[in-house]
Amino acid sequence: KMLNPKLAVKTVQQTEQAKEDDEKLCSICLDANKNMLLLHVTETEGHLCCCEPCANELIADGAPCPICRQNIKQAIKVF
């Protein structure tokens, strides 16, 4: 049984859209969109990886960056 080509294209597009939507989500709570850049101690790099509440909690706890485990110097809100 062959899959309808139009249906196959639509399914691929839906899968790609779902993946793009997932990539926008906070790496910690997976609920809110990422909007905070965690700047590392070196100040030359950082990761856009979490929402503001999760970033604030990481900093309050003295936790490292959830992506690379480097120390976090500050969190910057990205619009």
PDB file of C-alpha atoms in Angstrom:
ATOM      1  CA  LYS A   1       0.000   0.000   0.000  1.00  0.00           C
ATOM      2  CA  MET A   2       1.505   3.334  -1.076  1.00  0.00           C
ATOM      3  CA  LEU A   3       1.328   6.478   0.990  1.00  0.00           C
ATOM      4  CA  ASN A   4      -0.326   9.449  -0.671  1.00  0.00           C
ATOM      5  CA  PRO A   5       2.555  11.833  -1.632  1.00  0.00           C
ATOM      6  CA  LYS A   6       0.611  14.907  -0.480  1.00  0.00           C
ATOM      7  CA  LEU A   7      -0.015  13.269   2.887  1.00  0.00           C
ATOM      8  CA  ALA A   8       3.657  12.314   3.191  1.00  0.00           C
ATOM      9  CA  VAL A   9       4.773  15.916   2.537  1.00  0.00           C
ATOM     10  CA  LYS A  10       2.262  17.243   5.066  1.00  0.00           C
ATOM     11  CA  THR A  11       3.450  14.725   7.676  1.00  0.00           C
ATOM     12  CA  VAL A  12       7.102  15.714   7.134  1.00  0.00           C
ATOM     13  CA  GLN A  13       6.207  19.412   7.424  1.00  0.00           C
ATOM     14  CA  GLN A  14       4.295  18.781  10.658  1.00  0.00           C
ATOM     15  CA  THR A  15       7.237  16.814  12.073  1.00  0.00           C
ATOM     16  CA  GLU A  16       9.683  19.579  11.158  1.00  0.00           C
ATOM     17  CA  GLN A  17       7.408  22.233  12.701  1.00  0.00           C
ATOM     18  CA  ALA A  18       7.099  20.220  15.916  1.00  0.00           C
ATOM     19  CA  LYS A  19      10.896  19.920  16.101  1.00  0.00           C
ATOM     20  CA  GLU A  20      11.311  23.681  15.583  1.00  0.00           C
ATOM     21  CA  ASP A  21       8.735  24.363  18.302  1.00  0.00           C
ATOM     22  CA  ASP A  22      10.540  22.007  20.719  1.00  0.00           C
ATOM     23  CA  GLU A  23      13.862  23.777  20.065  1.00  0.00           C
ATOM     24  CA  LYS A  24      12.304  27.042  21.275  1.00  0.00           C
ATOM     25  CA  LEU A  25      11.378  25.578  24.667  1.00  0.00           C
ATOM     26  CA  CYS A  26      13.336  26.068  27.878  1.00  0.00           C
ATOM     27  CA  SER A  27      15.893  23.276  28.312  1.00  0.00           C
ATOM     28  CA  ILE A  28      14.970  22.983  31.995  1.00  0.00           C
ATOM     29  CA  CYS A  29      11.188  23.207  32.405  1.00  0.00           C
ATOM     30  CA  LEU A  30      10.232  22.437  28.767  1.00  0.00           C
ATOM     31  CA  ASP A  31       7.233  24.706  29.284  1.00  0.00           C
ATOM     32  CA  ALA A  32       8.121  28.315  28.471  1.00  0.00           C
ATOM     33  CA  ASN A  33      10.110  29.607  25.504  1.00  0.00           C
ATOM     34  CA  LYS A  34      13.836  30.259  25.865  1.00  0.00           C
ATOM     35  CA  ASN A  35      14.445  33.959  26.458  1.00  0.00           C
ATOM     36  CA  MET A  36      17.562  34.105  28.646  1.00  0.00           C
ATOM     37  CA  LEU A  37      21.189  34.014  27.544  1.00  0.00           C
ATOM     38  CA  LEU A  38      23.399  32.505  30.231  1.00  0.00           C
ATOM     39  CA  LEU A  39      26.706  34.345  29.960  1.00  0.00           C
ATOM     40  CA  HIS A  40      29.676  32.322  31.174  1.00  0.00           C
ATOM     41  CA  VAL A  41      32.471  33.611  33.386  1.00  0.00           C
ATOM     42  CA  THR A  42      34.720  34.075  30.332  1.00  0.00           C
ATOM     43  CA  GLU A  43      32.169  36.640  29.036  1.00  0.00           C
ATOM     44  CA  THR A  44      32.966  35.601  25.460  1.00  0.00           C
ATOM     45  CA  GLU A  45      30.308  32.932  25.147  1.00  0.00           C
ATOM     46  CA  GLY A  46      27.014  31.785  26.535  1.00  0.00           C
ATOM     47  CA  HIS A  47      23.941  29.728  25.789  1.00  0.00           C
ATOM     48  CA  LEU A  48      20.378  30.762  24.991  1.00  0.00           C
ATOM     49  CA  CYS A  49      18.808  27.829  26.736  1.00  0.00           C
ATOM     50  CA  CYS A  50      16.170  28.691  29.302  1.00  0.00           C
ATOM     51  CA  CYS A  51      13.292  30.880  30.403  1.00  0.00           C
ATOM     52  CA  GLU A  52      13.594  33.716  32.913  1.00  0.00           C
ATOM     53  CA  PRO A  53      12.238  31.835  35.974  1.00  0.00           C
ATOM     54  CA  CYS A  54      14.599  28.910  35.376  1.00  0.00           C
ATOM     55  CA  ALA A  55      17.567  31.240  34.778  1.00  0.00           C
ATOM     56  CA  ASN A  56      16.828  33.078  38.018  1.00  0.00           C
ATOM     57  CA  GLU A  57      16.687  29.782  39.892  1.00  0.00           C
ATOM     58  CA  LEU A  58      19.989  28.595  38.388  1.00  0.00           C
ATOM     59  CA  ILE A  59      21.719  31.817  39.421  1.00  0.00           C
ATOM     60  CA  ALA A  60      20.189  31.791  42.922  1.00  0.00           C
ATOM     61  CA  ASP A  61      21.383  28.212  43.413  1.00  0.00           C
ATOM     62  CA  GLY A  62      24.845  28.900  41.962  1.00  0.00           C
ATOM     63  CA  ALA A  63      24.229  26.148  39.429  1.00  0.00           C
ATOM     64  CA  PRO A  64      26.328  25.815  36.254  1.00  0.00           C
ATOM     65  CA  CYS A  65      25.068  26.237  32.697  1.00  0.00           C
ATOM     66  CA  PRO A  66      22.803  23.265  31.904  1.00  0.00           C
ATOM     67  CA  ILE A  67      24.330  22.971  28.420  1.00  0.00           C
ATOM     68  CA  CYS A  68      28.087  23.034  29.076  1.00  0.00           C
ATOM     69  CA  ARG A  69      28.408  23.003  32.894  1.00  0.00           C
ATOM     70  CA  GLN A  70      30.513  26.219  32.944  1.00  0.00           C
ATOM     71  CA  ASN A  71      29.916  28.731  35.705  1.00  0.00           C
ATOM     72  CA  ILE A  72      27.323  31.386  34.948  1.00  0.00           C
ATOM     73  CA  LYS A  73      28.327  35.025  35.400  1.00  0.00           C
ATOM     74  CA  GLN A  74      24.951  36.537  34.532  1.00  0.00           C
ATOM     75  CA  ALA A  75      21.725  35.985  32.654  1.00  0.00           C
ATOM     76  CA  ILE A  76      20.639  38.410  29.942  1.00  0.00           C
ATOM     77  CA  LYS A  77      17.061  38.632  28.697  1.00  0.00           C
ATOM     78  CA  VAL A  78      16.781  38.236  24.921  1.00  0.00           C
ATOM     79  CA  PHE A  79      13.846  39.698  23.019  1.00  0.00           C
TER      80      PHE A  79
END
